Amino acid sequence: MAGDIWDVVVVGGGPAGAALACFLRQGGADVVVLDAARFPRDKICGEGVSPRAWPLLEEMGAANGVRALSPRPLLGMRLRSPDGTTFQGSYPREKPPGLAVRRLHLDTTLLEHARSLGAEVHEGTRATGLVWQDGVVQGVEAQGPDGTQARWRGRLVVGADGRHSLVAARLHLRRLHSRLRRFAVRGFWDGIEGLDDYGEMHVGGGGYCGLAPLGPAFANVAFVLHEREMAEAAGDVEGFHRRALRERWPHLAERMTRARLVEPPRALGPLAVQARALTAPGALLVGDAAGFYDPFTGEGVTLALSTARIAAQAALEALQARDAASRLARPPAGYERARHAATRDKFRFNRLLQVAVGWPEVGNQVARRLARRPD
């Protein structure tokens, strides 16, 4: 840190913010991470992570810490269409499998690793605004755990603060998706029959329901429905969660007749948000703050790690090109282009799946096609 100016001020300590801090520290940058929560903290998520996360965790130096959590291996995914057609896709056996792990533990592990690399982490510190000068972001205003206000000055400010990003909002970049208006409702159930080392996705009932096995009979059970279906959930999320499973996915409910709900379900939505741009003078967005479509493909954590790596590379190049006391009047070059190239195909596939979810016969045809072409 040059004087009281950090190289990078990161708002948000989830997977994207923690990974960014790790990659930046490995590149020699001075980093401070601010998060409104105190860890461990819960996060509504499907909690399945693809195998593509392992190389990124290794590069961050966090892989051993994640292995110490004893995550449940995921060998692949099983998809059930509205008419009962089932497709099972397996991850390549020659590589490490995917994993299922509580975000409660994963996020804490990643943030602690960033701290161990020298990032300064302030929990219970809520960003309340941005500091500007001559149209360039100069830092972050934040309220500490004791309620006092402080300014965190940085040569670059990164919004890694999720779908409801304050940084994106203050930059006037955030907007809800005009068409995708879905909500997620998540519960943890113990005593589910028929779980194995495959994640499950059950399409139908006006949406889809995913299972991430966290133990032999314990799973994250999360479903996603359009907002118009959520009216009856008002005031009774648990009752709605139970009824929806029973009425919309009866084949799944049969496997849960002796299961118990471990903790009260939680709801989240609308899920899909967009960012008009990912950079502004002195600032950039990563993770869900840079846009989130839908959790169907289970790639959220992996995308957070991979795009954080792209952002870190662009930020380090920009920082190294300037003297230690200067701000970044221009956004890091190439970040938006590189991130788009890395996410374009995944988001395109995700949008295709939204059509399959909304039209049952399309969903049936997709499942049949997949069943014929497991590759």
PDB file of N, CA and C in Angstrom, residues 70-115:
ATOM      1  N   SER A  70     -13.689 -32.250   3.132  1.00  0.00           N
ATOM      2  CA  SER A  70     -14.265 -33.552   2.751  1.00  0.00           C
ATOM      3  C   SER A  70     -15.529 -33.386   1.920  1.00  0.00           C
ATOM      4  N   PRO A  71     -15.454 -32.659   0.802  1.00  0.00           N
ATOM      5  CA  PRO A  71     -16.646 -32.473  -0.029  1.00  0.00           C
ATOM      6  C   PRO A  71     -17.107 -33.795  -0.629  1.00  0.00           C
ATOM      7  N   ARG A  72     -18.385 -33.884  -0.906  1.00  0.00           N
ATOM      8  CA  ARG A  72     -18.931 -35.073  -1.565  1.00  0.00           C
ATOM      9  C   ARG A  72     -18.540 -35.045  -3.040  1.00  0.00           C
ATOM     10  N   PRO A  73     -17.919 -36.101  -3.555  1.00  0.00           N
ATOM     11  CA  PRO A  73     -17.572 -36.101  -4.978  1.00  0.00           C
ATOM     12  C   PRO A  73     -18.813 -36.165  -5.854  1.00  0.00           C
ATOM     13  N   LEU A  74     -18.790 -35.444  -6.949  1.00  0.00           N
ATOM     14  CA  LEU A  74     -19.857 -35.493  -7.943  1.00  0.00           C
ATOM     15  C   LEU A  74     -19.279 -36.072  -9.230  1.00  0.00           C
ATOM     16  N   LEU A  75     -19.777 -37.235  -9.629  1.00  0.00           N
ATOM     17  CA  LEU A  75     -19.279 -37.909 -10.819  1.00  0.00           C
ATOM     18  C   LEU A  75     -19.938 -37.412 -12.097  1.00  0.00           C
ATOM     19  N   GLY A  76     -21.025 -36.676 -11.955  1.00  0.00           N
ATOM     20  CA  GLY A  76     -21.736 -36.170 -13.118  1.00  0.00           C
ATOM     21  C   GLY A  76     -23.094 -35.656 -12.715  1.00  0.00           C
ATOM     22  N   MET A  77     -23.966 -35.516 -13.710  1.00  0.00           N
ATOM     23  CA  MET A  77     -25.313 -34.994 -13.482  1.00  0.00           C
ATOM     24  C   MET A  77     -26.345 -35.913 -14.119  1.00  0.00           C
ATOM     25  N   ARG A  78     -27.507 -35.977 -13.479  1.00  0.00           N
ATOM     26  CA  ARG A  78     -28.635 -36.759 -14.000  1.00  0.00           C
ATOM     27  C   ARG A  78     -29.809 -35.807 -14.218  1.00  0.00           C
ATOM     28  N   LEU A  79     -30.345 -35.825 -15.420  1.00  0.00           N
ATOM     29  CA  LEU A  79     -31.438 -34.929 -15.792  1.00  0.00           C
ATOM     30  C   LEU A  79     -32.698 -35.742 -16.070  1.00  0.00           C
ATOM     31  N   ARG A  80     -33.812 -35.327 -15.466  1.00  0.00           N
ATOM     32  CA  ARG A  80     -35.105 -35.971 -15.712  1.00  0.00           C
ATOM     33  C   ARG A  80     -36.038 -34.950 -16.326  1.00  0.00           C
ATOM     34  N   SER A  81     -36.582 -35.267 -17.513  1.00  0.00           N
ATOM     35  CA  SER A  81     -37.458 -34.345 -18.224  1.00  0.00           C
ATOM     36  C   SER A  81     -38.906 -34.518 -17.743  1.00  0.00           C
ATOM     37  N   PRO A  82     -39.816 -33.617 -18.155  1.00  0.00           N
ATOM     38  CA  PRO A  82     -41.206 -33.719 -17.715  1.00  0.00           C
ATOM     39  C   PRO A  82     -41.877 -35.051 -18.003  1.00  0.00           C
ATOM     40  N   ASP A  83     -41.506 -35.717 -19.119  1.00  0.00           N
ATOM     41  CA  ASP A  83     -42.157 -36.992 -19.434  1.00  0.00           C
ATOM     42  C   ASP A  83     -41.427 -38.191 -18.827  1.00  0.00           C
ATOM     43  N   GLY A  84     -40.423 -37.942 -17.995  1.00  0.00           N
ATOM     44  CA  GLY A  84     -39.720 -39.023 -17.315  1.00  0.00           C
ATOM     45  C   GLY A  84     -38.458 -39.498 -18.007  1.00  0.00           C
ATOM     46  N   THR A  85     -38.165 -38.953 -19.197  1.00  0.00           N
ATOM     47  CA  THR A  85     -36.913 -39.309 -19.873  1.00  0.00           C
ATOM     48  C   THR A  85     -35.734 -38.887 -18.993  1.00  0.00           C
ATOM     49  N   THR A  86     -34.791 -39.811 -18.810  1.00  0.00           N
ATOM     50  CA  THR A  86     -33.652 -39.532 -17.946  1.00  0.00           C
ATOM     51  C   THR A  86     -32.357 -39.602 -18.739  1.00  0.00           C
ATOM     52  N   PHE A  87     -31.535 -38.598 -18.542  1.00  0.00           N
ATOM     53  CA  PHE A  87     -30.220 -38.547 -19.147  1.00  0.00           C
ATOM     54  C   PHE A  87     -29.174 -38.440 -18.049  1.00  0.00           C
ATOM     55  N   GLN A  88     -28.135 -39.250 -18.134  1.00  0.00           N
ATOM     56  CA  GLN A  88     -27.047 -39.187 -17.168  1.00  0.00           C
ATOM     57  C   GLN A  88     -25.755 -38.871 -17.892  1.00  0.00           C
ATOM     58  N   GLY A  89     -25.124 -37.771 -17.500  1.00  0.00           N
ATOM     59  CA  GLY A  89     -23.849 -37.386 -18.074  1.00  0.00           C
ATOM     60  C   GLY A  89     -22.760 -37.490 -17.031  1.00  0.00           C
ATOM     61  N   SER A  90     -21.651 -38.119 -17.383  1.00  0.00           N
ATOM     62  CA  SER A  90     -20.552 -38.319 -16.444  1.00  0.00           C
ATOM     63  C   SER A  90     -19.372 -37.426 -16.795  1.00  0.00           C
ATOM     64  N   TYR A  91     -18.721 -36.924 -15.765  1.00  0.00           N
ATOM     65  CA  TYR A  91     -17.498 -36.151 -15.969  1.00  0.00           C
ATOM     66  C   TYR A  91     -16.372 -37.107 -16.372  1.00  0.00           C
ATOM     67  N   PRO A  92     -15.360 -36.613 -17.076  1.00  0.00           N
ATOM     68  CA  PRO A  92     -14.241 -37.474 -17.485  1.00  0.00           C
ATOM     69  C   PRO A  92     -13.605 -38.167 -16.281  1.00  0.00           C
ATOM     70  N   ARG A  93     -13.454 -39.462 -16.342  1.00  0.00           N
ATOM     71  CA  ARG A  93     -12.954 -40.239 -15.209  1.00  0.00           C
ATOM     72  C   ARG A  93     -11.467 -40.006 -14.945  1.00  0.00           C
ATOM     73  N   GLU A  94     -10.727 -39.537 -15.972  1.00  0.00           N
ATOM     74  CA  GLU A  94      -9.289 -39.363 -15.790  1.00  0.00           C
ATOM     75  C   GLU A  94      -8.951 -38.085 -15.022  1.00  0.00           C
ATOM     76  N   LYS A  95      -9.970 -37.270 -14.711  1.00  0.00           N
ATOM     77  CA  LYS A  95      -9.750 -36.030 -13.977  1.00  0.00           C
ATOM     78  C   LYS A  95     -10.507 -36.070 -12.645  1.00  0.00           C
ATOM     79  N   PRO A  96     -10.143 -35.202 -11.694  1.00  0.00           N
ATOM     80  CA  PRO A  96     -10.876 -35.173 -10.423  1.00  0.00           C
ATOM     81  C   PRO A  96     -12.356 -34.880 -10.668  1.00  0.00           C
ATOM     82  N   PRO A  97     -13.245 -35.460  -9.869  1.00  0.00           N
ATOM     83  CA  PRO A  97     -14.672 -35.237 -10.063  1.00  0.00           C
ATOM     84  C   PRO A  97     -15.084 -33.849  -9.592  1.00  0.00           C
ATOM     85  N   GLY A  98     -16.340 -33.515  -9.834  1.00  0.00           N
ATOM     86  CA  GLY A  98     -16.888 -32.308  -9.247  1.00  0.00           C
ATOM     87  C   GLY A  98     -17.045 -32.496  -7.748  1.00  0.00           C
ATOM     88  N   LEU A  99     -17.639 -31.529  -7.108  1.00  0.00           N
ATOM     89  CA  LEU A  99     -17.799 -31.630  -5.656  1.00  0.00           C
ATOM     90  C   LEU A  99     -19.076 -30.933  -5.222  1.00  0.00           C
ATOM     91  N   ALA A 100     -19.613 -31.434  -4.117  1.00  0.00           N
ATOM     92  CA  ALA A 100     -20.753 -30.794  -3.460  1.00  0.00           C
ATOM     93  C   ALA A 100     -20.327 -30.453  -2.043  1.00  0.00           C
ATOM     94  N   VAL A 101     -20.489 -29.183  -1.670  1.00  0.00           N
ATOM     95  CA  VAL A 101     -20.020 -28.727  -0.366  1.00  0.00           C
ATOM     96  C   VAL A 101     -20.847 -27.522   0.058  1.00  0.00           C
ATOM     97  N   ARG A 102     -21.105 -27.409   1.337  1.00  0.00           N
ATOM     98  CA  ARG A 102     -21.857 -26.267   1.841  1.00  0.00           C
ATOM     99  C   ARG A 102     -21.088 -24.976   1.589  1.00  0.00           C
ATOM    100  N   ARG A 103     -21.788 -23.988   1.044  1.00  0.00           N
ATOM    101  CA  ARG A 103     -21.174 -22.682   0.856  1.00  0.00           C
ATOM    102  C   ARG A 103     -20.773 -22.071   2.198  1.00  0.00           C
ATOM    103  N   LEU A 104     -21.463 -22.449   3.223  1.00  0.00           N
ATOM    104  CA  LEU A 104     -21.133 -22.000   4.573  1.00  0.00           C
ATOM    105  C   LEU A 104     -19.663 -22.243   4.866  1.00  0.00           C
ATOM    106  N   HIS A 105     -19.147 -23.399   4.416  1.00  0.00           N
ATOM    107  CA  HIS A 105     -17.763 -23.784   4.686  1.00  0.00           C
ATOM    108  C   HIS A 105     -16.824 -23.392   3.544  1.00  0.00           C
ATOM    109  N   LEU A 106     -17.274 -23.554   2.308  1.00  0.00           N
ATOM    110  CA  LEU A 106     -16.424 -23.250   1.162  1.00  0.00           C
ATOM    111  C   LEU A 106     -16.018 -21.781   1.155  1.00  0.00           C
ATOM    112  N   ASP A 107     -16.981 -20.891   1.308  1.00  0.00           N
ATOM    113  CA  ASP A 107     -16.680 -19.469   1.229  1.00  0.00           C
ATOM    114  C   ASP A 107     -15.730 -19.040   2.343  1.00  0.00           C
ATOM    115  N   THR A 108     -15.926 -19.594   3.530  1.00  0.00           N
ATOM    116  CA  THR A 108     -15.037 -19.267   4.644  1.00  0.00           C
ATOM    117  C   THR A 108     -13.621 -19.718   4.350  1.00  0.00           C
ATOM    118  N   THR A 109     -13.472 -20.914   3.804  1.00  0.00           N
ATOM    119  CA  THR A 109     -12.151 -21.445   3.479  1.00  0.00           C
ATOM    120  C   THR A 109     -11.440 -20.577   2.456  1.00  0.00           C
ATOM    121  N   LEU A 110     -12.147 -20.150   1.411  1.00  0.00           N
ATOM    122  CA  LEU A 110     -11.524 -19.326   0.377  1.00  0.00           C
ATOM    123  C   LEU A 110     -11.126 -17.956   0.913  1.00  0.00           C
ATOM    124  N   LEU A 111     -11.988 -17.360   1.732  1.00  0.00           N
ATOM    125  CA  LEU A 111     -11.665 -16.043   2.278  1.00  0.00           C
ATOM    126  C   LEU A 111     -10.490 -16.126   3.246  1.00  0.00           C
ATOM    127  N   GLU A 112     -10.457 -17.185   4.047  1.00  0.00           N
ATOM    128  CA  GLU A 112      -9.324 -17.351   4.965  1.00  0.00           C
ATOM    129  C   GLU A 112      -8.023 -17.574   4.206  1.00  0.00           C
ATOM    130  N   HIS A 113      -8.116 -18.235   3.067  1.00  0.00           N
ATOM    131  CA  HIS A 113      -6.899 -18.424   2.273  1.00  0.00           C
ATOM    132  C   HIS A 113      -6.415 -17.084   1.731  1.00  0.00           C
ATOM    133  N   ALA A 114      -7.336 -16.240   1.277  1.00  0.00           N
ATOM    134  CA  ALA A 114      -6.934 -14.907   0.818  1.00  0.00           C
ATOM    135  C   ALA A 114      -6.260 -14.137   1.946  1.00  0.00           C
ATOM    136  N   ARG A 115      -6.784 -14.279   3.154  1.00  0.00           N
ATOM    137  CA  ARG A 115      -6.183 -13.613   4.305  1.00  0.00           C
ATOM    138  C   ARG A 115      -4.773 -14.143   4.565  1.00  0.00           C
TER     139      ARG A 115
END
